[in-house]
PDB file of C-alpha atoms in Angstrom:
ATOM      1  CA  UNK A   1     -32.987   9.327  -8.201  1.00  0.00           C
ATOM      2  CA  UNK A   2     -32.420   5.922  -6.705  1.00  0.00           C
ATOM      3  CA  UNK A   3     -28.558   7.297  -5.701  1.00  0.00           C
ATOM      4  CA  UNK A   4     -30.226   9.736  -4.182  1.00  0.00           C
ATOM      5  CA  UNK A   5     -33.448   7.359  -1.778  1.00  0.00           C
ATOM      6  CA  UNK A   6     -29.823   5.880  -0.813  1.00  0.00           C
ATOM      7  CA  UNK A   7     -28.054   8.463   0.537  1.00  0.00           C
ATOM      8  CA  UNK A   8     -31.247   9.694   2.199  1.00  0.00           C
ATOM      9  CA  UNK A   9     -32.195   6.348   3.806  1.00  0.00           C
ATOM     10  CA  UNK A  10     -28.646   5.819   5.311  1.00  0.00           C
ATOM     11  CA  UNK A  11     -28.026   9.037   6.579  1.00  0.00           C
ATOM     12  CA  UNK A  12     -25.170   8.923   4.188  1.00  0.00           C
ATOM     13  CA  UNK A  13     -23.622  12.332   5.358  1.00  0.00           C
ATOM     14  CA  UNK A  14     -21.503  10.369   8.640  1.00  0.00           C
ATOM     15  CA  UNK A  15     -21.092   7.040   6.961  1.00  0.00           C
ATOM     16  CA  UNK A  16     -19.499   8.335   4.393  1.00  0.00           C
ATOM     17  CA  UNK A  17     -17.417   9.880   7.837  1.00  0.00           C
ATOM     18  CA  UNK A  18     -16.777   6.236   8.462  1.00  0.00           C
ATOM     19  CA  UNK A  19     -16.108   5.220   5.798  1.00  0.00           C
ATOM     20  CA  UNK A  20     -13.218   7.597   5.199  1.00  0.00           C
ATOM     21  CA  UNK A  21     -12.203   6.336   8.637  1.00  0.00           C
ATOM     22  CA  UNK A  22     -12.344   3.199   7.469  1.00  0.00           C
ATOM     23  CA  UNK A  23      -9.704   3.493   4.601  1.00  0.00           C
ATOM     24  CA  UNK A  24      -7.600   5.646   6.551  1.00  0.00           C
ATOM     25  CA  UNK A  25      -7.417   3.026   8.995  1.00  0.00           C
ATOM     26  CA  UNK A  26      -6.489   0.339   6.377  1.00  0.00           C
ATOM     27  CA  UNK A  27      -3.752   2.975   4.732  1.00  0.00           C
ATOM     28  CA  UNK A  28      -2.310   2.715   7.776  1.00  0.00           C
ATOM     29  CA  UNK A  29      -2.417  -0.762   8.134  1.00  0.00           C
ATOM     30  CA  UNK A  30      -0.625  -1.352   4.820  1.00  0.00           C
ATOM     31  CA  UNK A  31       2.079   1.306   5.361  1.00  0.00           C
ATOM     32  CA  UNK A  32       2.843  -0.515   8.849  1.00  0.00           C
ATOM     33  CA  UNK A  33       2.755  -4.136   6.794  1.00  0.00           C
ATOM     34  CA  UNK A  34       5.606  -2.277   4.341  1.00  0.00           C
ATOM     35  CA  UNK A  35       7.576  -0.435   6.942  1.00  0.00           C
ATOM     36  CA  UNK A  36       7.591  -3.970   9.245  1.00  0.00           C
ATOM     37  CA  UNK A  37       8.845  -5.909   5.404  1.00  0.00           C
ATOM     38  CA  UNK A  38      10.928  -3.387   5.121  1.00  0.00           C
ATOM     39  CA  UNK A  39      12.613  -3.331   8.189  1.00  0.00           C
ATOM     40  CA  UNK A  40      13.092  -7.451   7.868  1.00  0.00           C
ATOM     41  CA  UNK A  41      14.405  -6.450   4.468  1.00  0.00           C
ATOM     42  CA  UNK A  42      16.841  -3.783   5.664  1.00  0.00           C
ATOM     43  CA  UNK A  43      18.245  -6.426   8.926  1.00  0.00           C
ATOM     44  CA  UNK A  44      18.490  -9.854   6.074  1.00  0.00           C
ATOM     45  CA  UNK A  45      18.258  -8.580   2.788  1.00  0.00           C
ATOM     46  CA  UNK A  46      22.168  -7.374   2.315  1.00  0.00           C
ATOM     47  CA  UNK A  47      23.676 -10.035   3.668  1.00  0.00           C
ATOM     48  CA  UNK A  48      21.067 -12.598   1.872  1.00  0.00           C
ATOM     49  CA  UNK A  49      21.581 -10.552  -1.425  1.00  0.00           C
ATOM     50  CA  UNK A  50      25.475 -11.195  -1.127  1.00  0.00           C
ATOM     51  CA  UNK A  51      25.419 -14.717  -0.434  1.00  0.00           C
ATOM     52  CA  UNK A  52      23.469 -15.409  -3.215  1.00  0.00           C
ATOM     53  CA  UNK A  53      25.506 -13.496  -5.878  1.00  0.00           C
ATOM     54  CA  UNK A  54      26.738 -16.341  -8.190  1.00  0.00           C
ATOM     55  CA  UNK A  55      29.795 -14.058  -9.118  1.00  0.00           C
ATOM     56  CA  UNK A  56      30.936 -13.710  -4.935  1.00  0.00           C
ATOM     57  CA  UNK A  57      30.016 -17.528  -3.695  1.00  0.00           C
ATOM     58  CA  UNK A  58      29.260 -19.589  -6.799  1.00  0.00           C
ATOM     59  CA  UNK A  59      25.928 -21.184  -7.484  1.00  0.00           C
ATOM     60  CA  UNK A  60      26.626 -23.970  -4.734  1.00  0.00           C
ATOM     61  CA  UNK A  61      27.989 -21.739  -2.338  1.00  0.00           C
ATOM     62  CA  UNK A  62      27.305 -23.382   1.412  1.00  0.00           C
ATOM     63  CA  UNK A  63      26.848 -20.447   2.961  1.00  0.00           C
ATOM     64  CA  UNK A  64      23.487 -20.401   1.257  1.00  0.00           C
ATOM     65  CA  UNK A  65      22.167 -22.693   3.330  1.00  0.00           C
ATOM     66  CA  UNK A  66      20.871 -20.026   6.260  1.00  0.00           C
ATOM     67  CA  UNK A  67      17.531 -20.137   4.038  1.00  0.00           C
ATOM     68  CA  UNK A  68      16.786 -23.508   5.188  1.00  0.00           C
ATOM     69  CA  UNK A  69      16.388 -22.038   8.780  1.00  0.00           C
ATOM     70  CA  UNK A  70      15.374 -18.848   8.221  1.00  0.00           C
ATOM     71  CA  UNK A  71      12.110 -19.813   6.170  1.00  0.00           C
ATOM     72  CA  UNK A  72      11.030 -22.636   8.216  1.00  0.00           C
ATOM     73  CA  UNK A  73      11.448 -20.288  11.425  1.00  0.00           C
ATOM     74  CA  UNK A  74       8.979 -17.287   9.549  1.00  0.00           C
ATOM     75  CA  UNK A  75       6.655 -19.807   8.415  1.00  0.00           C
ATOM     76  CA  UNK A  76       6.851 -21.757  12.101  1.00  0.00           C
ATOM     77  CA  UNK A  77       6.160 -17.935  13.850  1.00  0.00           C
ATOM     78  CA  UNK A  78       3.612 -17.216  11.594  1.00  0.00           C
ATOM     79  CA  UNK A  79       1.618 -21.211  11.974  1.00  0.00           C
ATOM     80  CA  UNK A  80       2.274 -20.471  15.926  1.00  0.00           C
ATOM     81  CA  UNK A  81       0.124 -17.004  15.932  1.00  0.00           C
ATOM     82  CA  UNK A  82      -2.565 -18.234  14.063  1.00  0.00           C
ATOM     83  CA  UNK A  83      -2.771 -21.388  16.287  1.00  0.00           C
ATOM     84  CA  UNK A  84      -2.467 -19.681  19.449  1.00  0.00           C
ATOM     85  CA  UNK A  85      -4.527 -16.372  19.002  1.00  0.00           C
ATOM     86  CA  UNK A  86      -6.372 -15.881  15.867  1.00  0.00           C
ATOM     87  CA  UNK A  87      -7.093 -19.413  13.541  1.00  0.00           C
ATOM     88  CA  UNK A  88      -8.558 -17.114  10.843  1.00  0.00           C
ATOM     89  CA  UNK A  89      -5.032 -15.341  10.091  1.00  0.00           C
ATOM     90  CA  UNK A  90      -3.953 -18.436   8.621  1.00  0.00           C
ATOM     91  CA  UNK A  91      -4.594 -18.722   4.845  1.00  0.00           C
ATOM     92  CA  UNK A  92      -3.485 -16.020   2.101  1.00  0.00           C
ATOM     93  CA  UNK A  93      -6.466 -13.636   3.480  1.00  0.00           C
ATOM     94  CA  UNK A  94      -8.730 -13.376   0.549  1.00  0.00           C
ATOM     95  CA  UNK A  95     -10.978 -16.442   1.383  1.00  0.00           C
ATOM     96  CA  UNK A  96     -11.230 -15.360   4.792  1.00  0.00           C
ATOM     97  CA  UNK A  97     -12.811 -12.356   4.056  1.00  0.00           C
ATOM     98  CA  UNK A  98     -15.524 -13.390   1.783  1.00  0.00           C
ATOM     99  CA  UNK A  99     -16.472 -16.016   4.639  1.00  0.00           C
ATOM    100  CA  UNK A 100     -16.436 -13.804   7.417  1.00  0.00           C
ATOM    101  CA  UNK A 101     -19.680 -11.830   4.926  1.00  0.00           C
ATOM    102  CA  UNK A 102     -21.089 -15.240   3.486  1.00  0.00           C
ATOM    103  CA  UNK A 103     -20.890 -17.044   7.440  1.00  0.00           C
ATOM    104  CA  UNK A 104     -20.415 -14.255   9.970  1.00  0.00           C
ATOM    105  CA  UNK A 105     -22.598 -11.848   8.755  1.00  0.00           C
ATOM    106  CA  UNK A 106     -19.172  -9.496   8.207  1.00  0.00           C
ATOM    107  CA  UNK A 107     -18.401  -9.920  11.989  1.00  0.00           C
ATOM    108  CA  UNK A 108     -13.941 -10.587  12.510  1.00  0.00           C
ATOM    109  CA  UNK A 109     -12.498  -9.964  15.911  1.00  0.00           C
ATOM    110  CA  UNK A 110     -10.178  -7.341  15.968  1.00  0.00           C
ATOM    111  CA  UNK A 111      -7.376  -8.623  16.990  1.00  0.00           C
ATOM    112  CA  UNK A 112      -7.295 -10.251  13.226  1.00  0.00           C
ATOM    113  CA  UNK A 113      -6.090  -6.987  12.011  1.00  0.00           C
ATOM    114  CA  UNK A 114      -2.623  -6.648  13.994  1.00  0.00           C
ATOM    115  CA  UNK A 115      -2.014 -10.557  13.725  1.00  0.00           C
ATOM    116  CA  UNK A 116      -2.270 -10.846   9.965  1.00  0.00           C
ATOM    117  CA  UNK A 117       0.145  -7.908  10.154  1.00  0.00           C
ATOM    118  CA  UNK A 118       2.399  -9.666  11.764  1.00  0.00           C
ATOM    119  CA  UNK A 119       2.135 -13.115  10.746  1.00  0.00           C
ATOM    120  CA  UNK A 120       2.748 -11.630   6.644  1.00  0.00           C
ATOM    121  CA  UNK A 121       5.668  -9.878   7.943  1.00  0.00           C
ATOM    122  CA  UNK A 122       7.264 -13.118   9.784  1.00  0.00           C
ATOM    123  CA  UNK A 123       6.417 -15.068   6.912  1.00  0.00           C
ATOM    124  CA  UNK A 124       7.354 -13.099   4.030  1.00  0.00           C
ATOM    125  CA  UNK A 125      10.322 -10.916   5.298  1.00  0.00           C
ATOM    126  CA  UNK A 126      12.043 -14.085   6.505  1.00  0.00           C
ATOM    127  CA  UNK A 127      12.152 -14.937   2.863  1.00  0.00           C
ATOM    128  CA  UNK A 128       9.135 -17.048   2.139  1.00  0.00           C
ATOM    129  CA  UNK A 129       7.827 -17.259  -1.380  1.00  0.00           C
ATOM    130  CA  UNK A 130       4.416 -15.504  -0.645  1.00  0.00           C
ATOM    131  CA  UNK A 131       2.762 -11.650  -1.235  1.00  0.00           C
ATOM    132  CA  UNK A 132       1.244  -9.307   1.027  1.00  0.00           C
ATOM    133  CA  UNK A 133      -1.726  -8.633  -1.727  1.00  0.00           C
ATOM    134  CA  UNK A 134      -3.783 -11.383  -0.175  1.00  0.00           C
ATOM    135  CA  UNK A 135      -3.259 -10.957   3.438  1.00  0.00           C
ATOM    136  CA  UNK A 136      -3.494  -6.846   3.366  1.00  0.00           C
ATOM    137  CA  UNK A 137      -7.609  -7.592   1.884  1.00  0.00           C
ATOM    138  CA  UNK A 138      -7.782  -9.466   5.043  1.00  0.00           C
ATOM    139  CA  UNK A 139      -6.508  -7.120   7.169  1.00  0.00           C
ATOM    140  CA  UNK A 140      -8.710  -4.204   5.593  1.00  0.00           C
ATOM    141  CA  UNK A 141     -11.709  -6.437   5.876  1.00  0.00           C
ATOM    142  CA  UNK A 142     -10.544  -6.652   9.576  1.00  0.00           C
ATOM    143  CA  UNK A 143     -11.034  -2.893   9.888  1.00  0.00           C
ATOM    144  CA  UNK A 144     -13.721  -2.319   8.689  1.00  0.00           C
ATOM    145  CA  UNK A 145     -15.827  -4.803  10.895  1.00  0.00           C
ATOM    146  CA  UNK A 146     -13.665  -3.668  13.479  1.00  0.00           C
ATOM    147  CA  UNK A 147     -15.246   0.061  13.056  1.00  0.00           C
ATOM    148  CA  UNK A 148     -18.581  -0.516  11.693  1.00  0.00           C
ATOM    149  CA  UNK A 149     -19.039  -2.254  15.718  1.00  0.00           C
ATOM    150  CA  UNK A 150     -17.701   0.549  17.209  1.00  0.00           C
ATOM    151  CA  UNK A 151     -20.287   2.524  15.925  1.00  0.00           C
ATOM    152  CA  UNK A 152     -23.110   0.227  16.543  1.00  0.00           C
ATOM    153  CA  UNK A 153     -23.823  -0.427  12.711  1.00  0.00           C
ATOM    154  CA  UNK A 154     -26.363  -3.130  11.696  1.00  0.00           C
ATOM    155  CA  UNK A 155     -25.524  -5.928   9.839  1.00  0.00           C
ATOM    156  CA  UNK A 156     -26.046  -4.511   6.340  1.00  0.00           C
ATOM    157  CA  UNK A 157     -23.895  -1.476   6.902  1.00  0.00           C
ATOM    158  CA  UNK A 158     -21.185  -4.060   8.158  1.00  0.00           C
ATOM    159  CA  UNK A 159     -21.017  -5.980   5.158  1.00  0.00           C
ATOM    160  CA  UNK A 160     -20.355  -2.820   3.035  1.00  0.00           C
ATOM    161  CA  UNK A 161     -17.724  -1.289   5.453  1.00  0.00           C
ATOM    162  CA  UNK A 162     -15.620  -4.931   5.177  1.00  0.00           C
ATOM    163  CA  UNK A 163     -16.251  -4.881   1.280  1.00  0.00           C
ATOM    164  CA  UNK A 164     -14.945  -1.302   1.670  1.00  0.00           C
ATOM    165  CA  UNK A 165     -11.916  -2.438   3.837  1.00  0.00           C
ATOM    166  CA  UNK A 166     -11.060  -5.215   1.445  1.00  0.00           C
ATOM    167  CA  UNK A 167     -10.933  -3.044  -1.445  1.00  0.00           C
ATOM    168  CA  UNK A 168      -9.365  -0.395   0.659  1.00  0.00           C
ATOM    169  CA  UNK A 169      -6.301  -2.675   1.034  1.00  0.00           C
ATOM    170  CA  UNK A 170      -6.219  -3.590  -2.606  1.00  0.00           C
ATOM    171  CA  UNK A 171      -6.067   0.248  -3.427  1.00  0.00           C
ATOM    172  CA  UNK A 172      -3.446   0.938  -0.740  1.00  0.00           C
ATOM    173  CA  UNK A 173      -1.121  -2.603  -1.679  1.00  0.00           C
ATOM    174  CA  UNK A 174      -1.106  -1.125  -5.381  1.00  0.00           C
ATOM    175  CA  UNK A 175      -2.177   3.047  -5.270  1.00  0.00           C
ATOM    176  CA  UNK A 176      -5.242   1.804  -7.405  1.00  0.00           C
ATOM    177  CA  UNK A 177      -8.337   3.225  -5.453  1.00  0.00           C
ATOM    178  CA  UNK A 178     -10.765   2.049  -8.684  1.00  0.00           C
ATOM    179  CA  UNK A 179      -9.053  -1.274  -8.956  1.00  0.00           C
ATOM    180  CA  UNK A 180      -9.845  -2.214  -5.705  1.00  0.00           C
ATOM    181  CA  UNK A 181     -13.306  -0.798  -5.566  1.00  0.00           C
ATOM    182  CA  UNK A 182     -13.979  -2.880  -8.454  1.00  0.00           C
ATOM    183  CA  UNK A 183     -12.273  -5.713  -6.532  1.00  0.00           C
ATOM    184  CA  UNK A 184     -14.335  -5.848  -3.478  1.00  0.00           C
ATOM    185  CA  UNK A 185     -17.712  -5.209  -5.426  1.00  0.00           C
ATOM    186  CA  UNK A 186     -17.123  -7.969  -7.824  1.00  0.00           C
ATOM    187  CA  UNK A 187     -15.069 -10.522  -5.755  1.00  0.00           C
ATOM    188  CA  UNK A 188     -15.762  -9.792  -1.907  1.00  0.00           C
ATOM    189  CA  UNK A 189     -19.434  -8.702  -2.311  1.00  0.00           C
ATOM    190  CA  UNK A 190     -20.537 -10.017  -5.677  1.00  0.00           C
ATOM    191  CA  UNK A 191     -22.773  -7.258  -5.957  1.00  0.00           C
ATOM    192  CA  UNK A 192     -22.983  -4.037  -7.954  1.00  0.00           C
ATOM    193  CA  UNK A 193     -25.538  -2.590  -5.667  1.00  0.00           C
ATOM    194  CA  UNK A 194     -25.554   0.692  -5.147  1.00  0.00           C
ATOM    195  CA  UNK A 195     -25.917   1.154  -1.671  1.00  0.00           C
ATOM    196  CA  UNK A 196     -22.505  -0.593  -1.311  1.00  0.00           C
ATOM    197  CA  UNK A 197     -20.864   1.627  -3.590  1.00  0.00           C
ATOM    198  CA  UNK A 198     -20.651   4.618  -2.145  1.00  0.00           C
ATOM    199  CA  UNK A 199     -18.860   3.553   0.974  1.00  0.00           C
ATOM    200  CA  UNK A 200     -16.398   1.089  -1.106  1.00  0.00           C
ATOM    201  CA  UNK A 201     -15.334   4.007  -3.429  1.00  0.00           C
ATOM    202  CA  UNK A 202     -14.600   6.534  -0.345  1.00  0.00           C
ATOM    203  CA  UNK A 203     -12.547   4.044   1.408  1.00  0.00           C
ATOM    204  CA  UNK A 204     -10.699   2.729  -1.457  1.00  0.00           C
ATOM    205  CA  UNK A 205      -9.573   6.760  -2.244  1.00  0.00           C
ATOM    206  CA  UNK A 206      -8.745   7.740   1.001  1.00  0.00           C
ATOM    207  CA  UNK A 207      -6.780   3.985   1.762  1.00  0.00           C
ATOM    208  CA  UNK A 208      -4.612   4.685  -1.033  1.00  0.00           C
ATOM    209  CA  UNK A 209      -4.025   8.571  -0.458  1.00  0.00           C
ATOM    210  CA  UNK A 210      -3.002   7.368   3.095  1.00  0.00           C
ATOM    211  CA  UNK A 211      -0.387   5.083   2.078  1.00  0.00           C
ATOM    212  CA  UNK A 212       0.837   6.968  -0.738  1.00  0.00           C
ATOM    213  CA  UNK A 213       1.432   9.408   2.072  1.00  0.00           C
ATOM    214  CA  UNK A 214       3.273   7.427   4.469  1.00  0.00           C
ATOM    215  CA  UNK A 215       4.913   4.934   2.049  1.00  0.00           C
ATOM    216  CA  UNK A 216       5.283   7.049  -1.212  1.00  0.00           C
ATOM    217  CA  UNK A 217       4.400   5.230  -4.538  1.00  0.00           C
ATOM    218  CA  UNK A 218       6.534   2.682  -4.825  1.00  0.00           C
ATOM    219  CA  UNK A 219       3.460   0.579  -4.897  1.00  0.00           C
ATOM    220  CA  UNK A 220       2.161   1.239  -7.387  1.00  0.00           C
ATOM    221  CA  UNK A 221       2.617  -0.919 -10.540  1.00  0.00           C
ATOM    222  CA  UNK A 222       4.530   0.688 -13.365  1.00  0.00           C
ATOM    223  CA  UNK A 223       3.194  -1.168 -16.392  1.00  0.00           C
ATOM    224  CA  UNK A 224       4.870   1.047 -18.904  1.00  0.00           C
ATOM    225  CA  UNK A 225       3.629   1.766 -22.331  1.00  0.00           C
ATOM    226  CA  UNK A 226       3.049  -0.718 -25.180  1.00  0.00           C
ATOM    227  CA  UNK A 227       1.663  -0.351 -28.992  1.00  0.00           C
ATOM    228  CA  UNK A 228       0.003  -2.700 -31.642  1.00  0.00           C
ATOM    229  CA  UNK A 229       2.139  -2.807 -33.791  1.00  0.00           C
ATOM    230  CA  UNK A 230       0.080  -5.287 -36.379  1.00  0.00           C
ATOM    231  CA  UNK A 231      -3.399  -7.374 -35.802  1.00  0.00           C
ATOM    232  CA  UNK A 232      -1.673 -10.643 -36.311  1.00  0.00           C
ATOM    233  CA  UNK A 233      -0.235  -9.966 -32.476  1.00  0.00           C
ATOM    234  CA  UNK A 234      -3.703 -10.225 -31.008  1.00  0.00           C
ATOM    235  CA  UNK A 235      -3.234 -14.075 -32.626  1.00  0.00           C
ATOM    236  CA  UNK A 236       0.094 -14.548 -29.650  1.00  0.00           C
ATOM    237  CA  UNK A 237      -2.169 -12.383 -27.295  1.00  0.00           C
ATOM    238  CA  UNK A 238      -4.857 -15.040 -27.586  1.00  0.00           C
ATOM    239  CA  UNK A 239      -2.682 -18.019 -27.325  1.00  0.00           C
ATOM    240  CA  UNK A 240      -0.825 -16.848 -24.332  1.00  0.00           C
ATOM    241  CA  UNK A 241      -4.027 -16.008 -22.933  1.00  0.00           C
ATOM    242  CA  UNK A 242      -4.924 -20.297 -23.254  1.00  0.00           C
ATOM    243  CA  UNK A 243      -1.925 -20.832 -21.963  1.00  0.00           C
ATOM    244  CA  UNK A 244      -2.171 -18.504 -18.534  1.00  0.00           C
ATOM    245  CA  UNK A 245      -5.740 -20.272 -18.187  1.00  0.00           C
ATOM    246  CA  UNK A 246      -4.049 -23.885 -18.329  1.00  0.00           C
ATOM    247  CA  UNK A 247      -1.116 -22.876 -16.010  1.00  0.00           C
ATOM    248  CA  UNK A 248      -3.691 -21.286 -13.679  1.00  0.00           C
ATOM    249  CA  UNK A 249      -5.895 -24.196 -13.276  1.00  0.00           C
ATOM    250  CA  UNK A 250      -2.977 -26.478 -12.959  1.00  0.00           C
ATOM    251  CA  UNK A 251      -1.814 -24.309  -9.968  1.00  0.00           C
ATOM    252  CA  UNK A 252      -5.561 -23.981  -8.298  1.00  0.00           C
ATOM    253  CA  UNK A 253      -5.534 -27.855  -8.636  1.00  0.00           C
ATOM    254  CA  UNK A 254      -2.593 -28.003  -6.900  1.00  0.00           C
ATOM    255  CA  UNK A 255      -3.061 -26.359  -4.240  1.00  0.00           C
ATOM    256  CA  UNK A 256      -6.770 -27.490  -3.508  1.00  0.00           C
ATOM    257  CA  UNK A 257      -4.833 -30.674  -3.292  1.00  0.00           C
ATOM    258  CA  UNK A 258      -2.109 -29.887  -0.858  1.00  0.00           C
ATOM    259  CA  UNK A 259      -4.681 -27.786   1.791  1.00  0.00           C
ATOM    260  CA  UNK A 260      -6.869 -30.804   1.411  1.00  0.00           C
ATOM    261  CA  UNK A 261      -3.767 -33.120   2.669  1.00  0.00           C
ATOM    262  CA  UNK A 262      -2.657 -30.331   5.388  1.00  0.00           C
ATOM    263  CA  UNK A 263      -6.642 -30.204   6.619  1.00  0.00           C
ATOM    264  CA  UNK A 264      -6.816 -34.370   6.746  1.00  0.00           C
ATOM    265  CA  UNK A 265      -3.713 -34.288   8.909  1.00  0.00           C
ATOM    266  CA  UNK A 266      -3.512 -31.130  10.580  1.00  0.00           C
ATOM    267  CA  UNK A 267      -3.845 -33.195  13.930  1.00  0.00           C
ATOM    268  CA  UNK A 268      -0.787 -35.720  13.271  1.00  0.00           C
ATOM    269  CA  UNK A 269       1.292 -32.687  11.519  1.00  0.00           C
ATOM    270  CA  UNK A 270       1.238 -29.976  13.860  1.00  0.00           C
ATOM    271  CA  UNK A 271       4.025 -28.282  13.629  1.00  0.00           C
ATOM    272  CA  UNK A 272       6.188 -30.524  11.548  1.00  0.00           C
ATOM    273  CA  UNK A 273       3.558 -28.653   9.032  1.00  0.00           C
ATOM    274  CA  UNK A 274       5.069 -25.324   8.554  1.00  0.00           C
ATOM    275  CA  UNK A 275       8.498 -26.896   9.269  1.00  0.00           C
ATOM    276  CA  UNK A 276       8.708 -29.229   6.635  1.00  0.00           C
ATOM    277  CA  UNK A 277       6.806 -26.327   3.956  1.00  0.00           C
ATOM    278  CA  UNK A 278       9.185 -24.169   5.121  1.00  0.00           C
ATOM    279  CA  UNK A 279      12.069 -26.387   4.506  1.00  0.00           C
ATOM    280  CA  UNK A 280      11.069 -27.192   0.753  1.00  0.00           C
ATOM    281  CA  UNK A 281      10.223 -23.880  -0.063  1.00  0.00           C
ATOM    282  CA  UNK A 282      13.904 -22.972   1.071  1.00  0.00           C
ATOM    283  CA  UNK A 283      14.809 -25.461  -1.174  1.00  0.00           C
ATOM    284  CA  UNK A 284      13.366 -23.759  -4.325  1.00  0.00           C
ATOM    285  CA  UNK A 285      15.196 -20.949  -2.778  1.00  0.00           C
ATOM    286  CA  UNK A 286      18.374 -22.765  -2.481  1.00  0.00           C
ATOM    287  CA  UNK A 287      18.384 -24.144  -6.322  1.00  0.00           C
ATOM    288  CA  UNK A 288      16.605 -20.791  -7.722  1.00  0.00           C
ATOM    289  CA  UNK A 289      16.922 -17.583  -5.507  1.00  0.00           C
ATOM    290  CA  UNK A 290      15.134 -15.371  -8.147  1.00  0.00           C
TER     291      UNK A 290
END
């Protein structure tokens, strides 16, 4: 009965419409992310993949060195964009997306969509150590504001169409429409309410038939099969489990340090910022390709 009050109140029939629009829209957004990583991929990754082969070049082959330029150049192209057009493309994408709902009532400018896009595929396709997970939430987030203000939404209706574009990308970056309906509820919205629902779930389906469509599954993650064996395992399950929570914190600590640094002395950096990051993440690169 109360699923029902909500589908009556919202005139549920087209927003479910745009909805559908909405994670078509993102599908295509992450297929366009893979085919632009891919095409990076298809121009470096040979070449890169034979001059780090240990048996070819040796482990201190000098050749090796091209990392040190091209990283600091994607991560330089990518700090550019996001200080020339779009600040809020800068950042991994997640964060971004729950404040543009907590601040900005859902409200991102649509030109965040295409720049995120394009900033990943600079940063990560010229071989930085980074995912496209994080940025492709942003990017569906994007969308879905994007849309909702086409069609003259109000603000409420907003904030479930960039939940649903969040999730939408999670469901398209992995082919797991119910993981990343679950995803934007609990993390972007941090609501189960059900007049949210609705919207996220059609989104999150039709995101990931779309790019299952245009990319294939390769996607998805193949986790494979496992078995308990004995009870006594749950006892390594349960340590490893301490251990991931340790080794998480240690890297959120980290790196709540480092953007607190960057922020301090974003003025005096500039772009010696992305320069020198790119520089000594080439040099984890350099020492440790894998």
């Amino acid at each position: 009965v109360p699923v029902a009050g909500v589908l009556a109140e919202r005139e549920m029939g087209g927003f479910l419409l745009i909805s559908a629009l909405v994670g078509i829209g993102v599908g295509l957004g992450a297929a366009g992310l893979v085919f632009l990583l891919d095409t990076f991929e298809d121009l470096l990754g040979p070449r890169l993949e034979t001059l780090f082969d240990p048996i070819a070049h040796g482990w201190w082959a000098p050749s090796r060195a091209v990392v040190f330029l091209l990283v600091p150049l994607g991560l330089f192209l990518a700090w550019w964009l996001a200080r020339r057009f779009a600040p809020e493309v800068s950042g991994d994408g997640v964060p971004e997306a729950i404040a543009a709902l907590a601040v900005h009532g859902g409200r991102m400018r649509g030109r965040v969509g295409p720049l995120k896009v394009l900033a990943t595929s600079l940063t990560v396709g010229l071989g930085g150590s980074a995912g496209r997970e994080g940025p492709i939430v942003q990017i569906g987030g994007a969308v879905g504001s994007w849309v909702s203000r086409r069609f003259g939404l109000g603000e409420d209706q907003i904030r479930s169409l960039v939940a649903a574009g969040a999730g939408a990308g999670i469901g398209a970056a992995f082919n797991a429409p119910i993981a990343g309906m679950l995803f934007a509820l609990e993390v972007i919205l941090s609501s189960f309410a059900a007049r949210h629902m609705s919207s996220i779930v059609i989104a999150s389906i039709s995101a990931a038939i779309t790019s299952r469509l245009l990319v294939g599954p390769e996607l998805a993650l193949d986790a494979g099969f496992y078995r308990l064996n004995s009870f006594e395992e749950l006892l390594a399950y349960g340590a490893l489990a301490v251990l991931v929570v340790a080794v998480g914190l240690g890297f959120l600590w980290m790196l709540d340090r480092m953007e607190g640094f960057a922020s301090r002395h974003e003025r005096s950096l500039g772009w010696k910022r992305p320069v020198v990051a790119g520089i000594l993440v080439a040099g984890l690169i350099f020492f440790e390709p894998q």
